[in-house]
PDB file of C-alpha atoms in Angstrom:
ATOM      1  CA  MET C 160     124.178 102.508  96.260  1.00  0.00           C
ATOM      2  CA  HIS C 161     122.057 103.048  99.705  1.00  0.00           C
ATOM      3  CA  ASP C 162     120.143 101.386 101.445  1.00  0.00           C
ATOM      4  CA  VAL C 163     117.604 103.839 102.335  1.00  0.00           C
ATOM      5  CA  PRO C 164     113.937 103.291 104.001  1.00  0.00           C
ATOM      6  CA  LEU C 165     111.109 104.006 101.205  1.00  0.00           C
ATOM      7  CA  GLY C 166     108.625 106.633 103.122  1.00  0.00           C
ATOM      8  CA  PHE C 167     105.428 108.967 103.280  1.00  0.00           C
ATOM      9  CA  TYR C 168     106.978 112.830 103.219  1.00  0.00           C
ATOM     10  CA  LEU C 169     105.152 115.087 104.153  1.00  0.00           C
ATOM     11  CA  PRO C 170     106.672 118.750 103.575  1.00  0.00           C
ATOM     12  CA  SER C 171     104.518 120.118 106.176  1.00  0.00           C
ATOM     13  CA  THR C 172     106.133 118.488 108.862  1.00  0.00           C
ATOM     14  CA  SER C 173     109.488 116.944 107.445  1.00  0.00           C
ATOM     15  CA  ARG C 174     108.312 114.015 109.029  1.00  0.00           C
ATOM     16  CA  CYS C 175     108.714 110.097 106.848  1.00  0.00           C
ATOM     17  CA  TYR C 176     106.411 107.415 107.315  1.00  0.00           C
ATOM     18  CA  GLN C 177     108.272 104.760 106.667  1.00  0.00           C
ATOM     19  CA  VAL C 178     107.002 102.123 103.918  1.00  0.00           C
ATOM     20  CA  LYS C 179     108.060  98.645 103.071  1.00  0.00           C
ATOM     21  CA  PRO C 180     109.997  96.720 101.986  1.00  0.00           C
ATOM     22  CA  GLN C 181     113.130  98.355 101.895  1.00  0.00           C
ATOM     23  CA  VAL C 182     115.402  98.944  98.112  1.00  0.00           C
ATOM     24  CA  LYS C 183     118.609 100.136  96.829  1.00  0.00           C
ATOM     25  CA  LEU C 184     118.834 103.815  95.993  1.00  0.00           C
ATOM     26  CA  ASN C 185     120.440 104.631  92.810  1.00  0.00           C
ATOM     27  CA  LEU C 186     120.993 108.890  91.687  1.00  0.00           C
ATOM     28  CA  ASN C 187     120.146 108.855  88.550  1.00  0.00           C
ATOM     29  CA  LEU C 188     121.919 111.676  86.871  1.00  0.00           C
ATOM     30  CA  ARG C 189     120.389 112.269  83.584  1.00  0.00           C
ATOM     31  CA  GLU C 190     116.882 112.202  85.501  1.00  0.00           C
ATOM     32  CA  LEU C 191     117.946 114.913  87.627  1.00  0.00           C
ATOM     33  CA  GLU C 192     119.538 116.943  84.458  1.00  0.00           C
ATOM     34  CA  ARG C 193     116.457 116.810  83.159  1.00  0.00           C
ATOM     35  CA  ARG C 194     113.695 117.169  85.804  1.00  0.00           C
ATOM     36  CA  GLU C 195     116.141 120.464  86.309  1.00  0.00           C
ATOM     37  CA  VAL C 196     115.808 121.477  82.345  1.00  0.00           C
ATOM     38  CA  ALA C 197     111.918 121.008  82.154  1.00  0.00           C
ATOM     39  CA  SER C 198     111.431 123.315  85.785  1.00  0.00           C
ATOM     40  CA  MET C 199     113.666 126.325  83.968  1.00  0.00           C
ATOM     41  CA  LEU C 200     111.343 125.948  80.806  1.00  0.00           C
ATOM     42  CA  ARG C 201     107.996 125.781  83.157  1.00  0.00           C
ATOM     43  CA  ARG C 202     109.198 129.062  85.020  1.00  0.00           C
ATOM     44  CA  ILE C 203     110.526 130.420  82.012  1.00  0.00           C
ATOM     45  CA  PHE C 204     106.894 129.711  79.387  1.00  0.00           C
ATOM     46  CA  LEU C 205     104.825 130.730  82.472  1.00  0.00           C
ATOM     47  CA  THR C 206     106.224 134.091  82.645  1.00  0.00           C
ATOM     48  CA  LEU C 207     106.114 134.572  78.833  1.00  0.00           C
ATOM     49  CA  GLY C 208     102.263 133.367  79.583  1.00  0.00           C
ATOM     50  CA  LEU C 209     102.589 130.547  77.138  1.00  0.00           C
ATOM     51  CA  GLY C 210     100.221 128.431  78.911  1.00  0.00           C
ATOM     52  CA  THR C 211      98.934 124.503  78.575  1.00  0.00           C
ATOM     53  CA  ALA C 212     100.357 124.003  76.023  1.00  0.00           C
ATOM     54  CA  ALA C 213     104.168 124.587  77.156  1.00  0.00           C
ATOM     55  CA  LEU C 214     103.516 123.110  80.584  1.00  0.00           C
ATOM     56  CA  ALA C 215     102.380 120.022  78.724  1.00  0.00           C
ATOM     57  CA  LEU C 216     106.083 119.944  76.974  1.00  0.00           C
ATOM     58  CA  THR C 217     108.301 120.358  80.052  1.00  0.00           C
ATOM     59  CA  GLY C 218     105.758 117.353  81.317  1.00  0.00           C
ATOM     60  CA  SER C 219     107.011 115.107  78.713  1.00  0.00           C
ATOM     61  CA  LEU C 220     110.421 116.329  79.518  1.00  0.00           C
ATOM     62  CA  ALA C 221     110.488 116.009  82.543  1.00  0.00           C
ATOM     63  CA  SER C 222     109.366 112.291  82.921  1.00  0.00           C
ATOM     64  CA  ALA C 223     111.343 111.306  79.316  1.00  0.00           C
ATOM     65  CA  GLY C 224     112.390 107.734  80.367  1.00  0.00           C
ATOM     66  CA  THR C 225     109.856 107.257  82.649  1.00  0.00           C
ATOM     67  CA  LEU C 226     110.264 103.618  82.870  1.00  0.00           C
ATOM     68  CA  GLU C 227     114.036 103.713  82.331  1.00  0.00           C
ATOM     69  CA  ASN C 228     113.799 105.865  85.272  1.00  0.00           C
ATOM     70  CA  ILE C 229     111.660 103.650  87.644  1.00  0.00           C
ATOM     71  CA  LYS C 230     113.643 100.624  87.102  1.00  0.00           C
ATOM     72  CA  ALA C 231     117.537 102.709  87.475  1.00  0.00           C
ATOM     73  CA  ARG C 232     116.438 104.060  90.757  1.00  0.00           C
ATOM     74  CA  GLN C 233     114.216 100.236  91.469  1.00  0.00           C
ATOM     75  CA  LYS C 234     111.107 102.827  93.297  1.00  0.00           C
ATOM     76  CA  LEU C 235     108.319 104.411  91.776  1.00  0.00           C
ATOM     77  CA  VAL C 236     107.006 107.935  93.349  1.00  0.00           C
ATOM     78  CA  VAL C 237     103.568 107.814  93.075  1.00  0.00           C
ATOM     79  CA  ALA C 238     100.996 111.742  93.385  1.00  0.00           C
ATOM     80  CA  VAL C 239      98.703 110.039  96.701  1.00  0.00           C
ATOM     81  CA  LEU C 240      96.182 112.410  98.511  1.00  0.00           C
ATOM     82  CA  GLN C 241      96.111 112.012 101.508  1.00  0.00           C
ATOM     83  CA  ASP C 242      92.624 114.113 102.805  1.00  0.00           C
ATOM     84  CA  TYR C 243      90.221 111.755 100.612  1.00  0.00           C
ATOM     85  CA  PRO C 244      89.474 108.854 102.147  1.00  0.00           C
ATOM     86  CA  PRO C 245      88.387 105.979 101.134  1.00  0.00           C
ATOM     87  CA  TYR C 246      90.877 106.656  98.188  1.00  0.00           C
ATOM     88  CA  GLY C 247      94.067 108.372  99.858  1.00  0.00           C
ATOM     89  CA  SER C 248      93.952 109.368 103.932  1.00  0.00           C
ATOM     90  CA  MET C 249      96.461 108.571 107.274  1.00  0.00           C
ATOM     91  CA  GLY C 250      95.274 105.725 108.900  1.00  0.00           C
ATOM     92  CA  PRO C 251      95.170 105.362 112.730  1.00  0.00           C
ATOM     93  CA  ASP C 252      98.519 104.090 112.479  1.00  0.00           C
ATOM     94  CA  MET C 253      99.563 107.503 110.920  1.00  0.00           C
ATOM     95  CA  LYS C 254     100.459 105.253 108.025  1.00  0.00           C
ATOM     96  CA  PRO C 255      98.833 105.926 104.664  1.00  0.00           C
ATOM     97  CA  THR C 256      95.911 103.850 103.467  1.00  0.00           C
ATOM     98  CA  GLY C 257      93.714 103.462 101.049  1.00  0.00           C
ATOM     99  CA  ILE C 258      91.874 102.211  97.747  1.00  0.00           C
ATOM    100  CA  ASP C 259      94.805 104.221  95.466  1.00  0.00           C
ATOM    101  CA  ILE C 260      97.197 103.731  98.258  1.00  0.00           C
ATOM    102  CA  GLU C 261      96.786  99.626  97.835  1.00  0.00           C
ATOM    103  CA  VAL C 262      96.432 100.302  94.225  1.00  0.00           C
ATOM    104  CA  ALA C 263     100.197 102.085  93.958  1.00  0.00           C
ATOM    105  CA  THR C 264     101.417  99.267  96.325  1.00  0.00           C
ATOM    106  CA  GLN C 265     100.304  96.638  93.420  1.00  0.00           C
ATOM    107  CA  ILE C 266     100.896  98.725  90.521  1.00  0.00           C
ATOM    108  CA  ALA C 267     104.915  98.489  92.582  1.00  0.00           C
ATOM    109  CA  LYS C 268     104.984  94.947  93.010  1.00  0.00           C
ATOM    110  CA  HIS C 269     103.856  93.810  89.250  1.00  0.00           C
ATOM    111  CA  LEU C 270     107.172  95.945  88.261  1.00  0.00           C
ATOM    112  CA  GLY C 271     109.382  94.801  90.104  1.00  0.00           C
ATOM    113  CA  VAL C 272     110.041  97.722  92.560  1.00  0.00           C
ATOM    114  CA  GLY C 273     109.845  99.986  95.861  1.00  0.00           C
ATOM    115  CA  LEU C 274     107.179 102.417  96.374  1.00  0.00           C
ATOM    116  CA  GLU C 275     107.573 105.508  97.381  1.00  0.00           C
ATOM    117  CA  LEU C 276     103.830 107.903  98.131  1.00  0.00           C
ATOM    118  CA  VAL C 277     103.827 111.741  97.801  1.00  0.00           C
ATOM    119  CA  PRO C 278     100.746 112.994  99.306  1.00  0.00           C
ATOM    120  CA  VAL C 279      99.264 115.858  97.084  1.00  0.00           C
ATOM    121  CA  THR C 280      96.230 118.013  96.329  1.00  0.00           C
ATOM    122  CA  GLY C 281      93.239 117.743  93.952  1.00  0.00           C
ATOM    123  CA  ALA C 282      94.588 120.909  92.533  1.00  0.00           C
ATOM    124  CA  ASN C 283      98.581 120.291  92.755  1.00  0.00           C
ATOM    125  CA  ARG C 284      98.795 116.504  91.584  1.00  0.00           C
ATOM    126  CA  ILE C 285      98.962 117.450  88.272  1.00  0.00           C
ATOM    127  CA  PRO C 286     102.068 119.810  88.025  1.00  0.00           C
ATOM    128  CA  PHE C 287     103.700 117.518  90.573  1.00  0.00           C
ATOM    129  CA  MET C 288     103.684 115.102  87.585  1.00  0.00           C
ATOM    130  CA  GLN C 289     104.782 118.220  85.108  1.00  0.00           C
ATOM    131  CA  THR C 290     107.822 119.092  87.380  1.00  0.00           C
ATOM    132  CA  GLY C 291     108.945 115.814  87.993  1.00  0.00           C
ATOM    133  CA  LYS C 292     108.065 114.967  91.747  1.00  0.00           C
ATOM    134  CA  VAL C 293     106.232 112.074  91.128  1.00  0.00           C
ATOM    135  CA  ASP C 294     106.390 109.616  87.992  1.00  0.00           C
ATOM    136  CA  ILE C 295     102.702 108.621  88.177  1.00  0.00           C
ATOM    137  CA  ILE C 296      99.531 109.625  90.092  1.00  0.00           C
ATOM    138  CA  ILE C 297      97.250 107.628  91.472  1.00  0.00           C
ATOM    139  CA  ALA C 298      95.306 110.146  93.146  1.00  0.00           C
ATOM    140  CA  CYS C 299      91.479 109.424  92.310  1.00  0.00           C
ATOM    141  CA  LEU C 300      92.211 111.076  88.842  1.00  0.00           C
ATOM    142  CA  GLY C 301      88.994 111.982  86.686  1.00  0.00           C
ATOM    143  CA  LYS C 302      89.033 112.443  83.172  1.00  0.00           C
ATOM    144  CA  THR C 303      88.622 115.556  81.772  1.00  0.00           C
ATOM    145  CA  ALA C 304      89.464 117.039  78.114  1.00  0.00           C
ATOM    146  CA  GLU C 305      91.491 119.812  79.873  1.00  0.00           C
ATOM    147  CA  ARG C 306      93.327 117.295  81.760  1.00  0.00           C
ATOM    148  CA  GLU C 307      93.694 115.383  78.839  1.00  0.00           C
ATOM    149  CA  LYS C 308      96.391 118.153  77.182  1.00  0.00           C
ATOM    150  CA  VAL C 309      98.406 117.738  79.727  1.00  0.00           C
ATOM    151  CA  VAL C 310      97.948 114.162  81.419  1.00  0.00           C
ATOM    152  CA  THR C 311      97.422 110.923  78.848  1.00  0.00           C
ATOM    153  CA  TYR C 312      95.390 108.389  80.907  1.00  0.00           C
ATOM    154  CA  SER C 313      95.512 104.370  81.856  1.00  0.00           C
ATOM    155  CA  ASN C 314      92.482 102.385  82.202  1.00  0.00           C
ATOM    156  CA  PRO C 315      90.019 103.185  84.478  1.00  0.00           C
ATOM    157  CA  TYR C 316      90.757 100.778  87.660  1.00  0.00           C
ATOM    158  CA  ILE C 317      87.968 101.758  89.894  1.00  0.00           C
ATOM    159  CA  GLY C 318      84.361 104.022  89.788  1.00  0.00           C
ATOM    160  CA  GLU C 319      81.852 105.731  91.962  1.00  0.00           C
ATOM    161  CA  TYR C 320      79.689 108.789  91.517  1.00  0.00           C
ATOM    162  CA  ASN C 321      79.787 111.857  91.673  1.00  0.00           C
ATOM    163  CA  SER C 322      76.623 113.487  93.232  1.00  0.00           C
ATOM    164  CA  VAL C 323      74.953 116.873  95.195  1.00  0.00           C
ATOM    165  CA  PHE C 324      75.239 115.299  98.714  1.00  0.00           C
ATOM    166  CA  GLY C 325      73.030 116.536 101.576  1.00  0.00           C
ATOM    167  CA  GLU C 326      70.699 116.473 104.623  1.00  0.00           C
ATOM    168  CA  GLU C 327      67.743 113.709 104.066  1.00  0.00           C
ATOM    169  CA  SER C 328      65.419 116.699 104.683  1.00  0.00           C
ATOM    170  CA  ALA C 329      66.747 118.894 102.347  1.00  0.00           C
ATOM    171  CA  ALA C 330      64.645 120.079  99.117  1.00  0.00           C
ATOM    172  CA  VAL C 331      66.727 119.724  96.512  1.00  0.00           C
ATOM    173  CA  SER C 332      66.549 116.524  93.583  1.00  0.00           C
ATOM    174  CA  LYS C 333      67.143 118.655  90.786  1.00  0.00           C
ATOM    175  CA  PRO C 334      69.694 121.198  89.396  1.00  0.00           C
ATOM    176  CA  ALA C 335      67.000 123.916  89.233  1.00  0.00           C
ATOM    177  CA  ASP C 336      66.418 123.358  93.050  1.00  0.00           C
ATOM    178  CA  LEU C 337      70.307 124.249  93.747  1.00  0.00           C
ATOM    179  CA  ALA C 338      69.650 128.267  93.307  1.00  0.00           C
ATOM    180  CA  GLY C 339      69.752 129.707  96.304  1.00  0.00           C
ATOM    181  CA  HIS C 340      71.618 127.193  98.391  1.00  0.00           C
ATOM    182  CA  THR C 341      75.135 127.089  99.704  1.00  0.00           C
ATOM    183  CA  ILE C 342      77.464 123.856  97.738  1.00  0.00           C
ATOM    184  CA  GLY C 343      80.666 123.243  99.205  1.00  0.00           C
ATOM    185  CA  ALA C 344      83.346 121.614  96.304  1.00  0.00           C
ATOM    186  CA  SER C 345      86.840 120.804  96.361  1.00  0.00           C
ATOM    187  CA  ARG C 346      88.896 123.322  94.595  1.00  0.00           C
ATOM    188  CA  GLY C 347      89.916 121.634  90.942  1.00  0.00           C
ATOM    189  CA  GLY C 348      88.452 118.503  91.326  1.00  0.00           C
ATOM    190  CA  THR C 349      86.304 116.674  88.840  1.00  0.00           C
ATOM    191  CA  GLU C 350      82.821 117.123  91.121  1.00  0.00           C
ATOM    192  CA  ASP C 351      83.912 120.734  91.286  1.00  0.00           C
ATOM    193  CA  LEU C 352      83.699 120.729  87.615  1.00  0.00           C
ATOM    194  CA  GLU C 353      80.188 118.954  87.308  1.00  0.00           C
ATOM    195  CA  VAL C 354      78.522 120.692  89.774  1.00  0.00           C
ATOM    196  CA  SER C 355      79.732 124.230  88.138  1.00  0.00           C
ATOM    197  CA  LYS C 356      78.294 122.841  85.228  1.00  0.00           C
ATOM    198  CA  ILE C 357      74.652 122.074  86.043  1.00  0.00           C
ATOM    199  CA  ALA C 358      74.220 124.661  89.101  1.00  0.00           C
ATOM    200  CA  PRO C 359      71.921 127.344  88.337  1.00  0.00           C
ATOM    201  CA  ALA C 360      72.138 131.552  89.209  1.00  0.00           C
ATOM    202  CA  GLY C 361      71.915 131.596  92.263  1.00  0.00           C
ATOM    203  CA  ALA C 362      73.887 128.908  93.299  1.00  0.00           C
ATOM    204  CA  ASP C 363      76.734 129.803  95.590  1.00  0.00           C
ATOM    205  CA  ILE C 364      79.287 127.671  95.351  1.00  0.00           C
ATOM    206  CA  GLN C 365      82.007 127.477  97.316  1.00  0.00           C
ATOM    207  CA  ARG C 366      85.714 126.068  96.832  1.00  0.00           C
ATOM    208  CA  PHE C 367      87.879 124.689  99.424  1.00  0.00           C
ATOM    209  CA  GLU C 368      91.584 124.157  98.840  1.00  0.00           C
ATOM    210  CA  ASP C 369      91.164 120.276  99.843  1.00  0.00           C
ATOM    211  CA  THR C 370      88.433 117.402 100.497  1.00  0.00           C
ATOM    212  CA  ALA C 371      88.653 117.847 104.335  1.00  0.00           C
ATOM    213  CA  SER C 372      88.448 121.321 104.430  1.00  0.00           C
ATOM    214  CA  THR C 373      85.125 121.005 101.839  1.00  0.00           C
ATOM    215  CA  LEU C 374      83.682 118.299 104.542  1.00  0.00           C
ATOM    216  CA  SER C 375      84.177 120.308 107.442  1.00  0.00           C
ATOM    217  CA  ALA C 376      82.629 122.922 105.895  1.00  0.00           C
ATOM    218  CA  TYR C 377      79.344 120.951 105.640  1.00  0.00           C
ATOM    219  CA  ALA C 378      79.843 119.087 109.567  1.00  0.00           C
ATOM    220  CA  THR C 379      79.990 122.891 110.756  1.00  0.00           C
ATOM    221  CA  GLY C 380      77.311 123.915 108.882  1.00  0.00           C
ATOM    222  CA  GLN C 381      79.259 126.210 106.957  1.00  0.00           C
ATOM    223  CA  VAL C 382      77.344 125.021 103.742  1.00  0.00           C
ATOM    224  CA  GLU C 383      73.959 123.542 103.075  1.00  0.00           C
ATOM    225  CA  LEU C 384      75.494 120.980 100.493  1.00  0.00           C
ATOM    226  CA  VAL C 385      78.769 119.225  99.071  1.00  0.00           C
ATOM    227  CA  ALA C 386      79.468 118.314  95.800  1.00  0.00           C
ATOM    228  CA  THR C 387      81.421 114.726  95.955  1.00  0.00           C
ATOM    229  CA  GLY C 388      82.460 110.799  95.448  1.00  0.00           C
ATOM    230  CA  THR C 389      79.794 108.350  97.201  1.00  0.00           C
ATOM    231  CA  ALA C 390      82.839 106.640  98.797  1.00  0.00           C
ATOM    232  CA  THR C 391      83.718 109.803 100.246  1.00  0.00           C
ATOM    233  CA  ALA C 392      80.461 110.705 101.336  1.00  0.00           C
ATOM    234  CA  HIS C 393      80.266 106.725 102.895  1.00  0.00           C
ATOM    235  CA  ALA C 394      83.488 107.474 104.885  1.00  0.00           C
ATOM    236  CA  PHE C 395      81.925 110.609 105.661  1.00  0.00           C
ATOM    237  CA  ASN C 396      78.461 109.027 107.377  1.00  0.00           C
ATOM    238  CA  GLU C 397      80.673 106.554 109.526  1.00  0.00           C
ATOM    239  CA  LYS C 398      81.984 109.662 111.465  1.00  0.00           C
ATOM    240  CA  SER C 399      80.384 112.358 111.470  1.00  0.00           C
ATOM    241  CA  PRO C 400      76.509 112.466 113.299  1.00  0.00           C
ATOM    242  CA  ARG C 401      75.746 115.241 110.170  1.00  0.00           C
ATOM    243  CA  LYS C 402      74.922 112.817 107.128  1.00  0.00           C
ATOM    244  CA  LEU C 403      75.265 113.367 103.625  1.00  0.00           C
ATOM    245  CA  PHE C 404      72.206 111.786 101.540  1.00  0.00           C
ATOM    246  CA  VAL C 405      72.295 111.568  97.618  1.00  0.00           C
ATOM    247  CA  LYS C 406      69.859 114.488  96.173  1.00  0.00           C
ATOM    248  CA  ILE C 407      71.736 115.515  92.426  1.00  0.00           C
ATOM    249  CA  LYS C 408      73.515 112.347  90.984  1.00  0.00           C
ATOM    250  CA  MET C 409      76.010 113.877  88.489  1.00  0.00           C
ATOM    251  CA  ALA C 410      77.936 111.327  86.876  1.00  0.00           C
ATOM    252  CA  THR C 411      79.675 108.097  86.824  1.00  0.00           C
ATOM    253  CA  GLU C 412      83.289 108.967  87.726  1.00  0.00           C
ATOM    254  CA  PRO C 413      86.206 106.189  86.904  1.00  0.00           C
ATOM    255  CA  ALA C 414      89.348 107.086  88.125  1.00  0.00           C
ATOM    256  CA  TYR C 415      92.094 106.649  86.386  1.00  0.00           C
ATOM    257  CA  VAL C 416      96.325 106.180  86.855  1.00  0.00           C
ATOM    258  CA  GLY C 417      98.053 109.314  85.238  1.00  0.00           C
ATOM    259  CA  VAL C 418     100.661 109.485  83.503  1.00  0.00           C
ATOM    260  CA  PRO C 419     103.328 112.029  81.631  1.00  0.00           C
ATOM    261  CA  LYS C 420     101.429 113.638  79.024  1.00  0.00           C
ATOM    262  CA  GLY C 421     102.705 111.086  75.457  1.00  0.00           C
ATOM    263  CA  ASP C 422     104.549 108.560  77.619  1.00  0.00           C
ATOM    264  CA  ASP C 423     102.986 105.388  75.898  1.00  0.00           C
ATOM    265  CA  GLU C 424     105.106 103.532  77.262  1.00  0.00           C
ATOM    266  CA  MET C 425     104.200 103.880  80.437  1.00  0.00           C
ATOM    267  CA  LYS C 426     100.419 103.856  79.597  1.00  0.00           C
ATOM    268  CA  ASN C 427     100.750 100.304  78.372  1.00  0.00           C
ATOM    269  CA  VAL C 428     102.742  99.340  81.181  1.00  0.00           C
ATOM    270  CA  ILE C 429     100.384 100.657  84.131  1.00  0.00           C
ATOM    271  CA  ASN C 430      97.315  99.282  81.570  1.00  0.00           C
ATOM    272  CA  GLN C 431      99.247  95.601  81.703  1.00  0.00           C
ATOM    273  CA  ALA C 432      99.067  96.021  85.891  1.00  0.00           C
ATOM    274  CA  ILE C 433      95.593  96.808  85.599  1.00  0.00           C
ATOM    275  CA  ALA C 434      94.649  94.091  83.796  1.00  0.00           C
ATOM    276  CA  ALA C 435      96.542  91.809  85.477  1.00  0.00           C
ATOM    277  CA  LEU C 436      95.173  93.388  89.052  1.00  0.00           C
ATOM    278  CA  ALA C 437      91.547  92.375  87.649  1.00  0.00           C
ATOM    279  CA  LYS C 438      91.739  89.482  86.874  1.00  0.00           C
ATOM    280  CA  ASP C 439      92.900  87.672  89.591  1.00  0.00           C
ATOM    281  CA  GLY C 440      90.710  89.649  91.606  1.00  0.00           C
ATOM    282  CA  THR C 441      92.627  91.519  93.487  1.00  0.00           C
ATOM    283  CA  LEU C 442      91.037  95.287  92.258  1.00  0.00           C
ATOM    284  CA  ALA C 443      87.750  93.812  93.348  1.00  0.00           C
ATOM    285  CA  GLU C 444      89.156  92.802  96.407  1.00  0.00           C
ATOM    286  CA  ILE C 445      89.877  96.355  96.938  1.00  0.00           C
ATOM    287  CA  ALA C 446      86.646  97.702  95.675  1.00  0.00           C
ATOM    288  CA  LYS C 447      84.862  95.672  98.313  1.00  0.00           C
ATOM    289  CA  LYS C 448      86.977  96.632 101.518  1.00  0.00           C
ATOM    290  CA  TYR C 449      87.187 100.471 100.714  1.00  0.00           C
ATOM    291  CA  LEU C 450      83.498 100.890  99.051  1.00  0.00           C
ATOM    292  CA  GLY C 451      81.707  97.671 100.342  1.00  0.00           C
ATOM    293  CA  ASP C 452      80.482  97.084  96.505  1.00  0.00           C
ATOM    294  CA  ALA C 453      82.877  94.982  94.082  1.00  0.00           C
ATOM    295  CA  SER C 454      81.322  96.232  91.076  1.00  0.00           C
ATOM    296  CA  ALA C 455      82.731  99.401  91.130  1.00  0.00           C
ATOM    297  CA  VAL C 456      84.964  97.561  89.928  1.00  0.00           C
ATOM    298  CA  ASP C 457      82.349  96.855  87.136  1.00  0.00           C
ATOM    299  CA  ILE C 458      81.410 101.014  87.015  1.00  0.00           C
ATOM    300  CA  ALA C 459      84.950 101.611  85.887  1.00  0.00           C
ATOM    301  CA  ASN C 460      84.300  99.737  82.809  1.00  0.00           C
TER     302      ASN C 460
END
């Protein structure tokens, strides 16, 4: 047992940003063994081309006894976005901030353990959980039929609208109007899936690896329109001279906590925490702080 500071680790920089409080870190050998086996099986399944069902099996194996592991190490390891304000980003002080960061902090408090935040992208957040790099996902995770094959969802904790945005003068008000326009979207995100459903032939959807790249493409004129959430557009408009205006409202998107497939014990514990945070007004305070609208909690439900 050693005293170690919790941190926000950025692999690309090999830096660890400190997050308090400190906890006792207990090396759980059974957990490591499970993760090693799961990682090995995942590589085998991918090599053999066994696909999604096999990945779901390895994900469940890697996280067997998730709650037990969390309590043993006295730390909750959470996947969060670092490029998706106001859900998750790096603040001016180079510390993680946002809706998901605060929700993760509150859930860790509910469990009575410390917290480690692991930065992910929209594309790799689920694989990180499947391979045991994180316990759960709190990364503006929307629900899709494909994701439900490999993820068990909690109850929603907040919600917003996914829309197609553009300049105020853009002559776009319905899906058919997207023909002949370039639309930026973050690859693998729910907004990518939604805009792909409504885009007609002739629409040019340009996919980027993360939200920052997508918004940068709009800011620099690389794309004419952007598919994203209202919260992201709100944060973007506070800083960018090229504003985002709602052109087509696509769908209401609640955000869920993702837990390993089939781990009902962990799902139930997370749901208890979300219910407690809703009851005492904490979720409404978070929504008001970052979205300017406490009703975002109502949209989720």
